[in-house]
Short mmCIF file of N, CA, C and O in Angstrom, two decimals:
data_model
loop_
_atom_site.label_atom_id
_atom_site.label_comp_id
_atom_site.label_asym_id
_atom_site.label_seq_id
_atom_site.Cartn_x
_atom_site.Cartn_y
_atom_site.Cartn_z
N MET A 1 21.45 2.39 32.94
CA MET A 1 21.37 1.50 33.81
C MET A 1 22.51 0.48 33.35
O MET A 1 23.07 0.10 32.08
N ASN A 2 22.91 -0.29 34.39
CA ASN A 2 23.76 -1.31 34.25
C ASN A 2 23.20 -2.60 33.80
O ASN A 2 21.82 -2.75 33.98
N LYS A 3 23.87 -3.75 33.61
CA LYS A 3 23.26 -4.98 33.55
C LYS A 3 22.50 -5.46 34.53
O LYS A 3 21.26 -6.24 34.31
N ALA A 4 22.87 -5.43 35.81
CA ALA A 4 22.12 -5.93 37.14
C ALA A 4 20.88 -5.24 36.93
O ALA A 4 19.79 -5.91 37.18
N GLU A 5 20.66 -3.98 36.89
CA GLU A 5 19.62 -3.13 36.75
C GLU A 5 18.65 -3.63 35.51
O GLU A 5 17.17 -3.86 35.84
N LEU A 6 18.94 -3.69 34.50
CA LEU A 6 18.20 -4.27 33.47
C LEU A 6 17.78 -5.72 33.38
O LEU A 6 16.53 -5.59 33.24
N ARG A 7 18.23 -6.42 34.31
CA ARG A 7 17.82 -7.75 34.60
C ARG A 7 16.78 -7.79 35.46
O ARG A 7 16.11 -8.69 35.83
N GLN A 8 16.64 -6.49 36.39
CA GLN A 8 15.26 -6.49 37.13
C GLN A 8 14.26 -5.95 36.63
O GLN A 8 13.03 -6.19 37.13
N ILE A 9 14.18 -5.90 35.16
CA ILE A 9 13.12 -5.38 34.61
C ILE A 9 12.32 -6.53 33.84
O ILE A 9 12.92 -7.59 33.63
N PRO A 10 11.06 -6.86 34.30
CA PRO A 10 10.48 -8.06 34.22
C PRO A 10 10.07 -7.90 32.45
O PRO A 10 10.09 -7.13 31.73
N ARG A 11 10.47 -9.12 32.14
CA ARG A 11 10.15 -9.36 30.80
C ARG A 11 8.93 -10.33 30.28
O ARG A 11 8.77 -11.33 30.78
N VAL A 12 7.93 -9.98 29.35
CA VAL A 12 7.01 -10.62 28.92
C VAL A 12 6.81 -10.52 27.47
O VAL A 12 7.21 -9.74 26.83
N PHE A 13 6.66 -11.80 26.78
CA PHE A 13 6.28 -11.86 25.63
C PHE A 13 4.80 -12.09 25.24
O PHE A 13 4.30 -13.20 25.80
N ILE A 14 3.98 -11.37 24.30
CA ILE A 14 2.68 -11.40 24.26
C ILE A 14 2.30 -11.90 22.95
O ILE A 14 3.03 -11.10 22.23
N ASN A 15 2.07 -13.22 22.61
CA ASN A 15 2.00 -13.57 21.45
C ASN A 15 0.54 -13.64 20.87
O ASN A 15 -0.46 -14.04 21.54
N CYS A 16 0.53 -12.97 19.97
CA CYS A 16 -0.73 -12.68 19.08
C CYS A 16 -0.93 -13.84 18.20
O CYS A 16 -0.05 -14.11 17.47
N THR A 17 -1.91 -14.80 18.64
CA THR A 17 -1.79 -16.20 18.02
C THR A 17 -2.44 -16.32 16.47
O THR A 17 -2.22 -17.21 16.06
N GLN A 18 -3.43 -15.22 16.29
CA GLN A 18 -3.96 -15.21 14.61
C GLN A 18 -3.02 -14.69 13.65
O GLN A 18 -2.86 -13.61 13.77
N LYS A 19 -2.01 -15.33 13.25
CA LYS A 19 -1.00 -15.21 12.33
C LYS A 19 -1.58 -14.83 11.22
O LYS A 19 -2.52 -15.60 10.48
N SER A 20 -1.11 -13.93 10.34
CA SER A 20 -1.38 -13.65 8.82
C SER A 20 -0.38 -14.61 8.11
O SER A 20 0.63 -14.85 8.79
N SER A 21 -0.72 -14.41 6.82
CA SER A 21 0.29 -15.14 5.89
C SER A 21 1.31 -14.36 5.41
O SER A 21 2.24 -14.82 4.68
N HIS A 22 1.35 -13.25 5.96
CA HIS A 22 2.73 -12.56 5.55
C HIS A 22 3.95 -13.01 6.03
O HIS A 22 4.04 -13.47 7.14
N PRO A 23 4.73 -13.17 5.19
CA PRO A 23 6.08 -13.86 5.51
C PRO A 23 7.01 -13.11 6.76
O PRO A 23 7.84 -14.04 7.29
N VAL A 24 6.88 -12.03 6.96
CA VAL A 24 7.60 -11.35 7.77
C VAL A 24 7.16 -11.60 9.17
O VAL A 24 7.92 -11.91 10.02
N LEU A 25 6.07 -12.13 9.47
CA LEU A 25 5.41 -12.52 10.93
C LEU A 25 5.83 -13.99 11.09
O LEU A 25 5.79 -14.51 12.08
N GLU A 26 6.28 -14.48 10.26
CA GLU A 26 6.66 -16.18 10.51
C GLU A 26 7.91 -16.07 11.47
O GLU A 26 8.03 -17.13 12.19
N SER A 27 8.53 -15.05 11.56
CA SER A 27 9.64 -15.15 12.78
C SER A 27 9.16 -14.96 13.95
O SER A 27 9.99 -15.09 14.84
N ILE A 28 8.13 -14.40 13.89
CA ILE A 28 7.55 -14.34 15.48
C ILE A 28 7.74 -15.64 16.34
O ILE A 28 7.82 -15.35 17.61
N ASN A 29 7.30 -16.76 15.76
CA ASN A 29 7.52 -17.94 16.48
C ASN A 29 8.76 -17.94 17.01
O ASN A 29 9.21 -18.76 18.25
N LYS A 30 9.88 -17.69 16.53
CA LYS A 30 11.28 -17.89 16.76
C LYS A 30 11.49 -16.92 17.89
O LYS A 30 12.19 -17.41 18.60
N PHE A 31 11.01 -15.85 17.87
CA PHE A 31 11.04 -14.71 19.12
C PHE A 31 10.11 -15.26 20.28
O PHE A 31 10.65 -15.29 21.25
N ALA A 32 9.09 -15.89 19.91
CA ALA A 32 8.37 -16.58 21.11
C ALA A 32 9.01 -17.67 21.83
O ALA A 32 9.18 -17.73 23.05
N ASN A 33 9.71 -18.61 21.08
CA ASN A 33 10.60 -19.73 21.45
C ASN A 33 11.59 -19.06 22.20
O ASN A 33 11.86 -19.89 23.32
N ARG A 34 12.40 -18.20 21.75
CA ARG A 34 13.41 -17.73 22.33
C ARG A 34 12.83 -17.11 23.78
O ARG A 34 13.52 -17.17 25.05
N ALA A 35 12.07 -16.34 23.97
CA ALA A 35 11.35 -15.87 25.13
C ALA A 35 11.15 -16.89 26.21
O ALA A 35 11.27 -16.82 27.36
N LYS A 36 10.60 -17.95 25.95
CA LYS A 36 10.24 -19.15 26.54
C LYS A 36 11.63 -19.60 26.95
O LYS A 36 11.43 -20.26 28.17
N GLN A 37 12.49 -19.86 26.21
CA GLN A 37 13.74 -20.55 26.63
C GLN A 37 14.55 -19.48 27.77
O GLN A 37 15.12 -20.10 28.62
N GLU A 38 14.27 -18.19 27.62
CA GLU A 38 14.86 -17.45 28.47
C GLU A 38 14.01 -16.84 29.46
O GLU A 38 14.51 -16.13 30.76
N LYS A 39 13.09 -17.96 29.63
CA LYS A 39 12.18 -17.85 31.01
C LYS A 39 11.41 -16.63 31.14
O LYS A 39 10.97 -15.97 32.31
N TRP A 40 11.08 -15.69 30.17
CA TRP A 40 9.95 -14.74 30.11
C TRP A 40 8.61 -15.24 30.21
O TRP A 40 8.47 -16.54 30.04
N GLU A 41 7.92 -14.51 31.03
CA GLU A 41 6.62 -14.68 30.98
C GLU A 41 6.05 -14.57 29.63
O GLU A 41 6.22 -13.61 28.72
N TYR A 42 5.27 -15.76 29.25
CA TYR A 42 4.61 -15.74 28.16
C TYR A 42 3.13 -15.79 28.21
O TYR A 42 2.47 -16.66 28.81
N ILE A 43 2.40 -15.06 27.32
CA ILE A 43 0.84 -14.85 27.46
C ILE A 43 0.56 -14.87 25.70
O ILE A 43 1.28 -14.16 25.16
N GLU A 44 -0.30 -15.69 25.70
CA GLU A 44 -1.09 -15.50 24.54
C GLU A 44 -2.43 -14.82 24.43
O GLU A 44 -3.20 -15.04 25.34
N ILE A 45 -2.61 -14.18 23.07
CA ILE A 45 -3.89 -13.28 22.99
C ILE A 45 -4.33 -13.75 21.61
O ILE A 45 -3.68 -13.63 20.32
N SER A 46 -5.64 -14.03 21.63
CA SER A 46 -6.14 -14.67 20.16
C SER A 46 -6.67 -13.51 19.26
O SER A 46 -7.68 -13.09 19.71
N ALA A 47 -5.39 -12.89 18.73
CA ALA A 47 -5.90 -11.56 17.84
C ALA A 47 -4.60 -11.67 16.84
O ALA A 47 -3.59 -12.39 16.97
N GLY A 48 -4.73 -10.84 15.85
CA GLY A 48 -3.92 -10.69 15.08
C GLY A 48 -2.75 -9.74 15.63
O GLY A 48 -2.79 -9.22 16.56
N HIS A 49 -1.85 -9.48 14.55
CA HIS A 49 -0.82 -8.33 14.88
C HIS A 49 -1.11 -7.10 15.65
O HIS A 49 -0.53 -6.65 16.41
N ASN A 50 -2.33 -6.83 15.02
CA ASN A 50 -2.96 -5.41 15.67
C ASN A 50 -3.84 -5.55 16.75
O ASN A 50 -5.18 -5.26 16.83
N ALA A 51 -3.51 -6.24 17.58
CA ALA A 51 -4.30 -6.68 18.88
C ALA A 51 -4.90 -5.37 19.55
O ALA A 51 -6.22 -5.53 20.25
N HIS A 52 -4.36 -4.64 19.68
CA HIS A 52 -4.40 -2.96 20.11
C HIS A 52 -5.91 -2.62 19.66
O HIS A 52 -6.91 -1.84 20.05
N TRP A 53 -6.02 -2.84 18.28
CA TRP A 53 -7.24 -2.62 17.55
C TRP A 53 -8.55 -3.73 17.56
O TRP A 53 -9.75 -3.62 17.86
N GLU A 54 -7.84 -4.89 17.60
CA GLU A 54 -9.02 -6.22 17.23
C GLU A 54 -9.43 -6.55 18.80
O GLU A 54 -10.59 -6.73 18.87
N LYS A 55 -8.39 -6.25 19.81
CA LYS A 55 -9.06 -6.99 21.21
C LYS A 55 -8.46 -5.66 22.09
O LYS A 55 -7.60 -6.26 23.33
N PRO A 56 -8.73 -4.47 22.16
CA PRO A 56 -8.08 -3.67 23.19
C PRO A 56 -8.46 -3.68 24.77
O PRO A 56 -7.43 -3.55 25.31
N VAL A 57 -9.77 -4.21 24.61
CA VAL A 57 -9.97 -4.48 26.19
C VAL A 57 -9.22 -5.71 26.72
O VAL A 57 -8.73 -5.63 28.04
N GLU A 58 -9.31 -6.79 26.07
CA GLU A 58 -8.37 -7.88 26.64
C GLU A 58 -7.01 -7.61 26.75
O GLU A 58 -6.41 -7.99 27.67
N LEU A 59 -6.46 -6.82 25.73
CA LEU A 59 -4.92 -6.50 25.80
C LEU A 59 -4.81 -5.57 27.04
O LEU A 59 -3.61 -5.45 27.80
N ALA A 60 -5.76 -4.59 27.17
CA ALA A 60 -5.58 -3.73 28.53
C ALA A 60 -5.55 -4.49 29.65
O ALA A 60 -4.81 -4.52 30.72
N LYS A 61 -6.65 -5.60 29.60
CA LYS A 61 -6.19 -6.30 31.11
C LYS A 61 -5.17 -7.13 31.36
O LYS A 61 -4.61 -7.19 32.33
N ILE A 62 -4.53 -7.41 30.31
CA ILE A 62 -3.05 -8.26 30.19
C ILE A 62 -2.19 -7.27 30.91
O ILE A 62 -1.51 -7.30 31.79
N PHE A 63 -2.42 -5.78 30.29
CA PHE A 63 -1.38 -5.00 30.81
C PHE A 63 -1.42 -4.59 32.32
O PHE A 63 -0.65 -4.55 33.26
N ILE A 64 -2.59 -4.52 32.48
CA ILE A 64 -3.11 -4.02 34.05
C ILE A 64 -2.67 -5.31 34.99
O ILE A 64 -1.93 -5.04 35.94
N HIS A 65 -2.92 -6.23 34.42
CA HIS A 65 -2.48 -7.54 35.37
C HIS A 65 -0.84 -7.46 35.56
O HIS A 65 -0.35 -7.73 36.58
N LEU A 66 -0.21 -7.44 34.31
CA LEU A 66 1.18 -7.38 34.53
C LEU A 66 1.91 -6.24 35.43
O LEU A 66 2.41 -6.36 36.31
N ALA A 67 1.09 -5.02 35.54
CA ALA A 67 1.38 -3.79 36.21
C ALA A 67 1.29 -4.01 37.59
O ALA A 67 2.15 -3.72 38.50
N GLY A 68 -0.11 -4.81 37.85
CA GLY A 68 -0.45 -5.11 39.26
C GLY A 68 0.40 -6.06 39.82
O GLY A 68 0.77 -6.15 41.12
N LYS A 69 1.20 -6.92 39.15
CA LYS A 69 1.91 -8.17 39.77
C LYS A 69 3.49 -7.69 39.88
O LYS A 69 4.23 -8.58 40.43
N ASN A 70 4.03 -6.81 39.28
CA ASN A 70 5.41 -6.32 39.18
C ASN A 70 5.61 -5.01 39.73
O ASN A 70 5.75 -3.94 39.07
N ALA A 71 6.44 -5.37 40.88
CA ALA A 71 6.75 -3.83 41.60
C ALA A 71 7.65 -2.92 40.55
O ALA A 71 7.68 -1.63 41.02
N ALA A 72 8.31 -3.62 39.74
CA ALA A 72 9.26 -2.55 38.94
C ALA A 72 8.54 -1.83 38.01
O ALA A 72 9.03 -0.74 37.30
N TYR A 73 7.17 -1.89 37.83
CA TYR A 73 6.38 -1.03 37.12
C TYR A 73 5.57 0.16 38.11
O TYR A 73 5.10 0.94 37.41
N ASP A 74 5.99 0.11 39.25
CA ASP A 74 5.41 1.00 40.31
C ASP A 74 5.73 2.61 39.93
O ASP A 74 6.94 2.62 39.49
N LEU A 75 5.03 3.26 39.76
CA LEU A 75 5.53 4.92 39.22
C LEU A 75 5.08 5.77 40.24
O LEU A 75 4.28 6.40 40.52
N GLN A 76 6.05 5.58 41.38
CA GLN A 76 5.88 6.44 42.35
C GLN A 76 6.90 7.85 42.04
O GLN A 76 8.11 7.43 41.72
N PRO A 77 6.37 9.05 42.40
CA PRO A 77 7.08 10.03 42.31
C PRO A 77 8.30 10.24 42.99
O PRO A 77 8.38 9.68 44.24
#
């Protein structure tokens, strides 16, 4: 893919807002702020880092919503 094609891919930052005290996770806020500055779609979910275990239905709904609104995700053979 070239740069123009890469820019066509929708970018989304899903921020799990229930942070643990683990120091590695503190940097997540820096990434979230950068995503906002770069105009990525920003979504928060009230879960820890393992949202796929803690809130699988809510996370699936987010993915389904994103796939439904972004033609770039259409999987046509």
